[in-house]
mmCIF file of C-alpha atoms in Angstrom:
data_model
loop_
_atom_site.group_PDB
_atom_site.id
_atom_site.type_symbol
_atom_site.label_atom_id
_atom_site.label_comp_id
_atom_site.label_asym_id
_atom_site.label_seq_id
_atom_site.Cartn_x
_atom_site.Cartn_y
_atom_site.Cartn_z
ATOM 1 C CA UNK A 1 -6.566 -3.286 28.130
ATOM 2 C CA UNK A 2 -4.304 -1.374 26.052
ATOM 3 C CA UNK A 3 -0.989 -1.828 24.680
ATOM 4 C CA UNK A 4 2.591 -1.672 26.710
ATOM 5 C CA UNK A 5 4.907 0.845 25.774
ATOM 6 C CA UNK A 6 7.327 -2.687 26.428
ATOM 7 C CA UNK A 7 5.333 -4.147 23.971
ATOM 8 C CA UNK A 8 5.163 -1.647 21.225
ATOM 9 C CA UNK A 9 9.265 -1.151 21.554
ATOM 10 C CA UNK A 10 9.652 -4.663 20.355
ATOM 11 C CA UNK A 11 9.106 -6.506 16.769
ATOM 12 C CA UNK A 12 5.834 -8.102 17.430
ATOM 13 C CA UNK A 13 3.489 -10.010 14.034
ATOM 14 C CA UNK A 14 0.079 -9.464 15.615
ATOM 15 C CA UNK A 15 -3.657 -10.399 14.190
ATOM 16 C CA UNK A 16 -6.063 -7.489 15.360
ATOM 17 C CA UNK A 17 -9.648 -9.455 15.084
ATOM 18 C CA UNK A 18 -11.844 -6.256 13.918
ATOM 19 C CA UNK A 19 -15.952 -6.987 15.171
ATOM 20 C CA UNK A 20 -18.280 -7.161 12.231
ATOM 21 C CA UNK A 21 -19.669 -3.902 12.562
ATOM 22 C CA UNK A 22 -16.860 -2.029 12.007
ATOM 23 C CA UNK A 23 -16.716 -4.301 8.821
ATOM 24 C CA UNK A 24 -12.373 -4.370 9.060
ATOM 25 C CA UNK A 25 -11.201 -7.417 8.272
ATOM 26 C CA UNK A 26 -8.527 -9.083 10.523
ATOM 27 C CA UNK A 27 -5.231 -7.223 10.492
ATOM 28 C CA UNK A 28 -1.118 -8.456 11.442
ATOM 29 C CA UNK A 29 0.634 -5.705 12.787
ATOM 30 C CA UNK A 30 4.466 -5.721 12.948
ATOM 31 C CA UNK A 31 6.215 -3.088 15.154
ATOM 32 C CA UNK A 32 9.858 -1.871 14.049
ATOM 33 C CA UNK A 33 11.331 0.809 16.192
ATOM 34 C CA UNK A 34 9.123 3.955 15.790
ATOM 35 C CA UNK A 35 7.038 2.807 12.871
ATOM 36 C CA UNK A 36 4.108 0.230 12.739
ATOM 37 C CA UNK A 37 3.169 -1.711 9.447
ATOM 38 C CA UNK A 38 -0.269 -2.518 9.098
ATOM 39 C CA UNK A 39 -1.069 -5.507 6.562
ATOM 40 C CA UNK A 40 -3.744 -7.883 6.214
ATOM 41 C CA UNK A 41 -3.430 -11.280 8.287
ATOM 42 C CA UNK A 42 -2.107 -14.181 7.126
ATOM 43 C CA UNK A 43 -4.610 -16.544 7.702
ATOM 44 C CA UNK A 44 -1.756 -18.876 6.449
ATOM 45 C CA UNK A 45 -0.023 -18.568 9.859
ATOM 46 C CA UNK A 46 -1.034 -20.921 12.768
ATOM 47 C CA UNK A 47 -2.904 -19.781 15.721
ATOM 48 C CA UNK A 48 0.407 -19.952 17.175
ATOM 49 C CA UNK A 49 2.177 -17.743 15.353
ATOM 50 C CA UNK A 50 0.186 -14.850 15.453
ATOM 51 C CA UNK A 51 -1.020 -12.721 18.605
ATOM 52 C CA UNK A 52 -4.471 -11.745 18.883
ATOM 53 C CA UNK A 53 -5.696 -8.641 20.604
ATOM 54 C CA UNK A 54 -9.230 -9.354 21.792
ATOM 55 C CA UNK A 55 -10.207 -5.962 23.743
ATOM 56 C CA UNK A 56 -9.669 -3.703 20.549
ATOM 57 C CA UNK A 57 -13.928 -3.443 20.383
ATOM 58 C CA UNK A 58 -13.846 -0.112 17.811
ATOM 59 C CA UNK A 59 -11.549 2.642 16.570
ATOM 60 C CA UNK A 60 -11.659 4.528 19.940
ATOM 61 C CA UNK A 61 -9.470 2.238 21.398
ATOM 62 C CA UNK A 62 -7.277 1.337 18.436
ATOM 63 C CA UNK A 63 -7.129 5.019 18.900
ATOM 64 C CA UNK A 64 -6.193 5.376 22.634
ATOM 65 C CA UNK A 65 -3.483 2.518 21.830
ATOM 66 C CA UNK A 66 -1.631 4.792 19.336
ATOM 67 C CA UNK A 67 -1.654 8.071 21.404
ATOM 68 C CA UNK A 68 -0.405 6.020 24.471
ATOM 69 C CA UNK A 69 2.509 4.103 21.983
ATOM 70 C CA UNK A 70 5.514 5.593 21.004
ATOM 71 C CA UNK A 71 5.328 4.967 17.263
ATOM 72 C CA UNK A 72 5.530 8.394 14.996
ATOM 73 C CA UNK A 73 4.576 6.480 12.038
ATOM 74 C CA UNK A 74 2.212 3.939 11.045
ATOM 75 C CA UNK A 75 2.435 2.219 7.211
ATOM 76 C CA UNK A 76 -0.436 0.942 5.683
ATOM 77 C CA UNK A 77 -0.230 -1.969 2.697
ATOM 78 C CA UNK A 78 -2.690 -0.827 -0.129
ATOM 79 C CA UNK A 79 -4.184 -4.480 -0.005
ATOM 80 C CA UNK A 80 -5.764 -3.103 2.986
ATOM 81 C CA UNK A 81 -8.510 -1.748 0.766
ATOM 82 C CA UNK A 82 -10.500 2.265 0.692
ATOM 83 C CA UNK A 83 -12.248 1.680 3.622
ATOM 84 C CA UNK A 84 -9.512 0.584 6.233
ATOM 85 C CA UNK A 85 -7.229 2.675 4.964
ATOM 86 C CA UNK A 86 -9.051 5.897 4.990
ATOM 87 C CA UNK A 87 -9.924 4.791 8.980
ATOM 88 C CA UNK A 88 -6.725 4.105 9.630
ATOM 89 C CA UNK A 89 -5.632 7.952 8.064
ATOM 90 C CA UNK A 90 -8.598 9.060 10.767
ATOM 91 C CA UNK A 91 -7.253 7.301 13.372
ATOM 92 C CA UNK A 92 -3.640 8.952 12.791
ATOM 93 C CA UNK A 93 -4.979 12.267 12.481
ATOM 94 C CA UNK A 94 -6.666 12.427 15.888
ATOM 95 C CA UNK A 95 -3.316 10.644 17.499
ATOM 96 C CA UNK A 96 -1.095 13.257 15.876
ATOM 97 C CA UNK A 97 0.629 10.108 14.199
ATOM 98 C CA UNK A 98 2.057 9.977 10.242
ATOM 99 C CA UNK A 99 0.408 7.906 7.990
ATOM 100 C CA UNK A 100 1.866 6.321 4.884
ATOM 101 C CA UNK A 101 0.772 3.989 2.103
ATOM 102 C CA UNK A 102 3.719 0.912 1.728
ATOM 103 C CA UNK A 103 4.816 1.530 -2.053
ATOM 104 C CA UNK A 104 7.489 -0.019 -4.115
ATOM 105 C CA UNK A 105 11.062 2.461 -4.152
ATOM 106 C CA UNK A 106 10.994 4.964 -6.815
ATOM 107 C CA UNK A 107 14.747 6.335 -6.935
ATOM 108 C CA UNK A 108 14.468 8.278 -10.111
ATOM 109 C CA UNK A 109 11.984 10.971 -9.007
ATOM 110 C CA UNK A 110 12.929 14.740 -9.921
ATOM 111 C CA UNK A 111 13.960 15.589 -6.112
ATOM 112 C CA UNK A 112 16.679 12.356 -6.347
ATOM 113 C CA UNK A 113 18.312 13.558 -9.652
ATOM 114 C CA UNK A 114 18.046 17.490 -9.348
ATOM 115 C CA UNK A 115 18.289 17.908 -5.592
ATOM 116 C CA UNK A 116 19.637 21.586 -6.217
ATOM 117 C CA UNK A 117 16.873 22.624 -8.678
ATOM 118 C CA UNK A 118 13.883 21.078 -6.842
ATOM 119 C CA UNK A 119 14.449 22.945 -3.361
ATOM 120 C CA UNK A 120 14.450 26.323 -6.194
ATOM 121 C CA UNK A 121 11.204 24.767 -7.273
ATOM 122 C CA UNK A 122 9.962 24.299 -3.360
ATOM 123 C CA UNK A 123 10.718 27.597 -2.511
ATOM 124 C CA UNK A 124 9.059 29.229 -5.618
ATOM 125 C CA UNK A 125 5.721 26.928 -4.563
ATOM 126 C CA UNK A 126 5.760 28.427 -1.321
ATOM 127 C CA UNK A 127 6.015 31.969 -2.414
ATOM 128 C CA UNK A 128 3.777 31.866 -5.068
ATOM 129 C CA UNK A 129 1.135 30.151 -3.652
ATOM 130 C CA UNK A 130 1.575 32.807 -0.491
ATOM 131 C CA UNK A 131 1.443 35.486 -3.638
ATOM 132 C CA UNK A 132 -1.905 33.629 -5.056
ATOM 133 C CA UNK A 133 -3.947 33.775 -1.790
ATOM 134 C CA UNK A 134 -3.546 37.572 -0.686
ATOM 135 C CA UNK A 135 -4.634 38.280 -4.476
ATOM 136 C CA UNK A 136 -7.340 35.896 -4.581
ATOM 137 C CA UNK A 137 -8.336 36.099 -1.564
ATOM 138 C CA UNK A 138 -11.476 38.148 -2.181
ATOM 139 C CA UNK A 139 -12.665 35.582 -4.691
ATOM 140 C CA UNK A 140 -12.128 33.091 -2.333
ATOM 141 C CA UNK A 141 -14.128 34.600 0.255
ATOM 142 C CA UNK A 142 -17.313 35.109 -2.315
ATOM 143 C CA UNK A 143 -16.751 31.979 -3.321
ATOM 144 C CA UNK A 144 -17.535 30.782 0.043
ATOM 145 C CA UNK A 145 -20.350 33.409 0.876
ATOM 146 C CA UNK A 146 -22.208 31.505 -2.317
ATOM 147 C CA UNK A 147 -21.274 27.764 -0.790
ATOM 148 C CA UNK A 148 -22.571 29.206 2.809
ATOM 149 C CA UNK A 149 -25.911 30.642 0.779
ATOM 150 C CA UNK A 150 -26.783 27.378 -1.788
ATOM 151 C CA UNK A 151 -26.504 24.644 0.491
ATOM 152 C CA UNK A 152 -26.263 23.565 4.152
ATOM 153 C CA UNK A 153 -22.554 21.554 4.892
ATOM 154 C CA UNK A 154 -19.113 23.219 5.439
ATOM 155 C CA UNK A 155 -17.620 25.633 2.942
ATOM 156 C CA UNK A 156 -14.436 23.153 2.595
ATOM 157 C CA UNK A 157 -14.116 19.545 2.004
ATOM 158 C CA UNK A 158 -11.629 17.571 3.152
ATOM 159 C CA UNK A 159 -10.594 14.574 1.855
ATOM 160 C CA UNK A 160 -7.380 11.640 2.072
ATOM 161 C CA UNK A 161 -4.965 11.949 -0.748
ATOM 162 C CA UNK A 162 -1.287 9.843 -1.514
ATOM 163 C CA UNK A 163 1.094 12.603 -1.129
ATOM 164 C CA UNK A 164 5.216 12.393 -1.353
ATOM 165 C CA UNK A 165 6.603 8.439 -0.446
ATOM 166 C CA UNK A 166 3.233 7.910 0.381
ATOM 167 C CA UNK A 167 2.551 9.985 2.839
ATOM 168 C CA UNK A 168 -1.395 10.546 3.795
ATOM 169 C CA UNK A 169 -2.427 14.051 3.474
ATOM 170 C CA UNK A 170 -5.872 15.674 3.422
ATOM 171 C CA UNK A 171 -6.637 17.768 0.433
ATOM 172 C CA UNK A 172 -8.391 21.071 0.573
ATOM 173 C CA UNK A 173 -10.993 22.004 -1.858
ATOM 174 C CA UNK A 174 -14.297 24.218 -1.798
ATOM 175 C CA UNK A 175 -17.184 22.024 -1.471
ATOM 176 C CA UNK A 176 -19.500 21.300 -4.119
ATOM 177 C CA UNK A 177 -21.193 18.529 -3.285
ATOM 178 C CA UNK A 178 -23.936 17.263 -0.888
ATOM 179 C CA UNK A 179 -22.743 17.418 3.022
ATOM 180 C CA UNK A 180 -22.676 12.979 2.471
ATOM 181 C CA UNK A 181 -21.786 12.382 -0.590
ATOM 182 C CA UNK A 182 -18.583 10.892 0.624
ATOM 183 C CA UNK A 183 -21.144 7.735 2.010
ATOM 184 C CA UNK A 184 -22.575 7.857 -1.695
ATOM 185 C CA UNK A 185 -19.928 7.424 -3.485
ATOM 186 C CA UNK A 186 -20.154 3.954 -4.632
ATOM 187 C CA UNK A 187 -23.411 3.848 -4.810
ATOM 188 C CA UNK A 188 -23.220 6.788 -7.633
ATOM 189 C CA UNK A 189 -20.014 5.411 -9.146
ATOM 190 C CA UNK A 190 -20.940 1.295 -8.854
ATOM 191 C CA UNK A 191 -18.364 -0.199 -10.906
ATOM 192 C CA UNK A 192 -17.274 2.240 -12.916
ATOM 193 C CA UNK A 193 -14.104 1.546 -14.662
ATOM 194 C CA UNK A 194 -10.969 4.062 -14.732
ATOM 195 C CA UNK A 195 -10.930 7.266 -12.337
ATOM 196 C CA UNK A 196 -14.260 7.792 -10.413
ATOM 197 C CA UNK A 197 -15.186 11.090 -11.635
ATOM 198 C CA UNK A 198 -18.791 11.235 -13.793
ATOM 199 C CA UNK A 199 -19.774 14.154 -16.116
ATOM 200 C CA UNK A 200 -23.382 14.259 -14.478
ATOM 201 C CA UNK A 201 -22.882 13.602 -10.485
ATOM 202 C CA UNK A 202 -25.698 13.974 -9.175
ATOM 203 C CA UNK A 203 -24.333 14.687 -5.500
ATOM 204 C CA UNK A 204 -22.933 17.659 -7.002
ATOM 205 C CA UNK A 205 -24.465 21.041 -6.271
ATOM 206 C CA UNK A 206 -25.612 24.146 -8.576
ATOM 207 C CA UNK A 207 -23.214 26.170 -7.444
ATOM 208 C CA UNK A 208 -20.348 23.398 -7.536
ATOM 209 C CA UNK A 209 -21.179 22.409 -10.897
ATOM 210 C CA UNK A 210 -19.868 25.781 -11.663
ATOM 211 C CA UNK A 211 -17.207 26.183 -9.204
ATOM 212 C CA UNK A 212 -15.941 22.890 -11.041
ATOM 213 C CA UNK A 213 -16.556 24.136 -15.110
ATOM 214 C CA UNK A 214 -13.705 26.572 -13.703
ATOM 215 C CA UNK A 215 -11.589 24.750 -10.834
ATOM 216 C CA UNK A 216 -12.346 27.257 -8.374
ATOM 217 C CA UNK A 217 -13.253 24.228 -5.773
ATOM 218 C CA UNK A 218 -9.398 23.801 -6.093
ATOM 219 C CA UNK A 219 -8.009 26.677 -5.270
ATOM 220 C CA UNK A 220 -7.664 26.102 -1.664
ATOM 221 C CA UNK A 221 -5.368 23.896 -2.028
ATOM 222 C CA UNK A 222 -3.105 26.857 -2.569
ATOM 223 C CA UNK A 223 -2.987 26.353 1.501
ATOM 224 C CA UNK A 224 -1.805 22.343 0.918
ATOM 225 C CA UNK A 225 1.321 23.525 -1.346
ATOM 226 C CA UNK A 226 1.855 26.081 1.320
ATOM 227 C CA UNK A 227 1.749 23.326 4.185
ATOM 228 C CA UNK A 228 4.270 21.268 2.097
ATOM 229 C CA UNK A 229 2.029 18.278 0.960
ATOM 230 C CA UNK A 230 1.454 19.763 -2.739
ATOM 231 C CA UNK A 231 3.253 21.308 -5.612
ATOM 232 C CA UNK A 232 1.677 24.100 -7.766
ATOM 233 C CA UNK A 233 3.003 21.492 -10.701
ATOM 234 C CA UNK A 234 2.772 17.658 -10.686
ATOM 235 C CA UNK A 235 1.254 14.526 -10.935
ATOM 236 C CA UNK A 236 -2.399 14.382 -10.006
ATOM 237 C CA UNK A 237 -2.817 13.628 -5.940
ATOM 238 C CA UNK A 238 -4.975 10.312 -6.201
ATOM 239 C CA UNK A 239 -7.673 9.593 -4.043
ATOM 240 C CA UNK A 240 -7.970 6.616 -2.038
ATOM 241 C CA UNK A 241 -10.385 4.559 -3.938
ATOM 242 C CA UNK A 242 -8.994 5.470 -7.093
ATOM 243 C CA UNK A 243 -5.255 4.450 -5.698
ATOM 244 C CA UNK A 244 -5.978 1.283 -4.918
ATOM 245 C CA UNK A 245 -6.803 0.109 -8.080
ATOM 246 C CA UNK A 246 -4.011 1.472 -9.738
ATOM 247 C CA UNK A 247 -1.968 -1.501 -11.286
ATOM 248 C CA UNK A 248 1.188 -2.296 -9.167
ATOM 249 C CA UNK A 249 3.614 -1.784 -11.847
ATOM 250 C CA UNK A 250 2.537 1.476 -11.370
ATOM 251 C CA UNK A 251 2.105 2.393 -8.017
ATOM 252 C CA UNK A 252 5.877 3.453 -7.374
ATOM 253 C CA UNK A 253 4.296 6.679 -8.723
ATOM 254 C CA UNK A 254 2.843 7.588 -6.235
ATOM 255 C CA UNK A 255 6.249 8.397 -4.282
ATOM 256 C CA UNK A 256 6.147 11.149 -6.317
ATOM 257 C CA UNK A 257 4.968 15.174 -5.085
ATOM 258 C CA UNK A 258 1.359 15.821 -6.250
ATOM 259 C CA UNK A 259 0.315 19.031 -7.611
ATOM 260 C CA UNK A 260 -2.393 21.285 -8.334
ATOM 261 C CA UNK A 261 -2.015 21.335 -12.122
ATOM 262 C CA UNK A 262 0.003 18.877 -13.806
ATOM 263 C CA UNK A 263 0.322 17.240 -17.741
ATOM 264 C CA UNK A 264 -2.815 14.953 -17.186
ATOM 265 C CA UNK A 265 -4.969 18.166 -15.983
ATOM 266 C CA UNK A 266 -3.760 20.147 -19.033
ATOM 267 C CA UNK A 267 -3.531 17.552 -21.589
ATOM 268 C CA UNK A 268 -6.717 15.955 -21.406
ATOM 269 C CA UNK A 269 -8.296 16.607 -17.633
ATOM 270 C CA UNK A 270 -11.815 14.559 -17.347
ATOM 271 C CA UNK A 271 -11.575 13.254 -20.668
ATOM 272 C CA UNK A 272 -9.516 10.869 -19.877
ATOM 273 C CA UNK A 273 -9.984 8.400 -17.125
ATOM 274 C CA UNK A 274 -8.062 5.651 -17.708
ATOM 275 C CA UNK A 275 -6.113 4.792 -14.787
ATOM 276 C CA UNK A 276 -2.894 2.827 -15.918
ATOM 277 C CA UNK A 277 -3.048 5.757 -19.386
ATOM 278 C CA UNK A 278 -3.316 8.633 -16.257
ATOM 279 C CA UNK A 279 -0.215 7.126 -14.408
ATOM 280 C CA UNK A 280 1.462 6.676 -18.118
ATOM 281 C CA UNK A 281 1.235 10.471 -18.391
ATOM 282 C CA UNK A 282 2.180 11.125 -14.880
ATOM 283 C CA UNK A 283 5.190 8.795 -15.281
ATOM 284 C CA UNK A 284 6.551 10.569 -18.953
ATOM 285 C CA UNK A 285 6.329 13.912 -16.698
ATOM 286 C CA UNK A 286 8.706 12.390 -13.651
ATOM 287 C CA UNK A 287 11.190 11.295 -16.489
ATOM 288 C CA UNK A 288 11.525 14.637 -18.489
ATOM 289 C CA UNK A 289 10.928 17.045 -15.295
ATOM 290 C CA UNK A 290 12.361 20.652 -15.762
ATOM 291 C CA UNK A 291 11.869 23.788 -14.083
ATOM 292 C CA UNK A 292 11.169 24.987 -17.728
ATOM 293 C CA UNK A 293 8.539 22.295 -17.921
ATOM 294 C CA UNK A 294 6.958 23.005 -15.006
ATOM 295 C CA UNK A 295 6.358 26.716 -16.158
ATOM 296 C CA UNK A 296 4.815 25.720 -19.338
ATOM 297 C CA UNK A 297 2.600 23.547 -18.147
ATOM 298 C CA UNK A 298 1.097 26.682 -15.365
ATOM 299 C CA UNK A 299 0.794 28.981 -18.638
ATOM 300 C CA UNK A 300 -1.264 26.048 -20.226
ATOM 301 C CA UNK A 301 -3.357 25.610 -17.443
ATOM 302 C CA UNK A 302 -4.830 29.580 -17.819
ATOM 303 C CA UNK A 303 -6.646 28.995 -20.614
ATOM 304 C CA UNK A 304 -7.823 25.266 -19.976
ATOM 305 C CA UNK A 305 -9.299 26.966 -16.423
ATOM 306 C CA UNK A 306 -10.784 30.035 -18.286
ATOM 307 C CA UNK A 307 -12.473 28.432 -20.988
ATOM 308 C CA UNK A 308 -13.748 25.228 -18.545
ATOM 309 C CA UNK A 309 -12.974 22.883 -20.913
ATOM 310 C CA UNK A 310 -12.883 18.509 -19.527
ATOM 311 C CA UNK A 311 -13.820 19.608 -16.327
ATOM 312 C CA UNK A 312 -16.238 18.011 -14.293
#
């Protein structure tokens, strides 16, 4: 069974009843024009009001149903949870469709109020970062041959990130942990408070422990500010499980563009893992953003990445 393209065309509040193995819980999906909300179900609602879709048995056919549907965009509420979201993000990946995060309006970020000076900022991103990978490029390369040579996995790691008004993106970074540490993740952290980053990982590899002292994990994402989903300069480009626990008063910050280096990654960078202090910082950035600004903050970050220091 799959879904009609008559179907998708037309608003429809649907549960989708997920089998326990895939551990999803059920879901209502509402379809408006090209773009599909995903949201957790009501259970609320009467049978009667809700549509079920019994034949969705795993992902490969919630997948099959999106590349055969004429959506472009699927929104996900952040109640969803890490898990369903992130396999939701998969699932939109392999069906070439866009995946957002639902998140409250934020009308006062820098590219609202400076429309003229952020496209000068956009195009300086692009060229430097172009500039920054044919001269690093050789350090990039023996960064990898050392990767390749300490430990079996890929050279890269990939990972889902909350880019600009939400949008899903997968950062870039050299690896430097184990090939799974993604499944170990909350086993390592448990329930850590604040960002889940710990000074003594012990996923993390010889060689990345170094890689991180310096940042050099992040310099592929050079190729993310090139591809449009990062700044060299902005707020820090939250991960999934760390997103959804960020307080909703907060969470129209994450409309705004993420960047490689930012006030929280100079200022402080591991040492402080607060979340709601973290989005604080991130927020006091957005309101006094400058071109000026932004250029300070890359000459601070030299020194903070040369000398290693609150980074782990």
């Amino acid at each position: 069974m799959v879904l009609s393209t008559a179907l998708l065309k037309t608003p429809r509040i649907l549960s989708l009843l997920q089998p326990q193995r895939n551990s999803m819980p059920p879901l209502r999906l509402i379809w408006r024009r090209n773009l599909l909300l995903v949201e957790k179900a009501n259970s609320l609602l009467p049978n009667n009001a809700q549509r079920t879709i019994p034949a969705l048995q795993n992902l490969e056919w919630c997948e099959a149903c999106l590349y055969r549907s004429p959506i472009k965009a699927v929104r996900l509420s952040m109640n969803l949870g890490e898990e369903t979201l992130r396999r939701w993000a998969d699932a939109c990946n392999h069906t070439g469709k866009r995946a957002y995060v639902h998140l409250p309006s934020a009308a006062h970020l820098p590219k609202s109020h400076s429309p003229h000076t952020w496209r000068l900022k956009r195009i300086a991103d692009w060229l430097a970062a172009a500039l920054l990978l044919m001269c690093l490029s050789p350090l990039m390369l023996l960064v990898a041959v050392l990767i390749y040579t300490d430990s079996p996995g890929p050279i890269f790691f990939r990972q889902w990130r909350v880019g600009h008004r939400g949008k899903l993106f997968q950062i870039i970074k050299f690896r430097t942990m184990r090939p799974n540490a993604e499944q170990l993740h909350h086993q390592v952290m448990g329930e850590q408070p604040g960002l889940h980053k710990l000074a003594h990982d012990p996923r993390i590899t010889a060689v990345g422990h170094w890689l991180r002292k310096y940042s050099l994990d992040e310099l592929p994402q050079l190729f993310n500010v090139l591809r449009g989903e990062m700044s060299l300069v902005g707020p820090r480009p939250w991960a999934l499980y760390d997103a959804v626990r960020i307080e909703p008063a907060f969470r129209y910050r994450l409309n705004a563009l993420p960047g490689v280096t930012g006030a929280w990654q100079v200022s402080t960078r591991s040492n402080e893992v607060d979340i709601s202090s973290v989005s604080r910082k991130d927020l006091a950035y957005l309101a006094d953003w400058s071109v000026l600004r932004d250029l300070r903050l890359l000459l601070l970050t030299v020194p903070k990445v040369i000398s290693g220091s609150g980074s782990y």
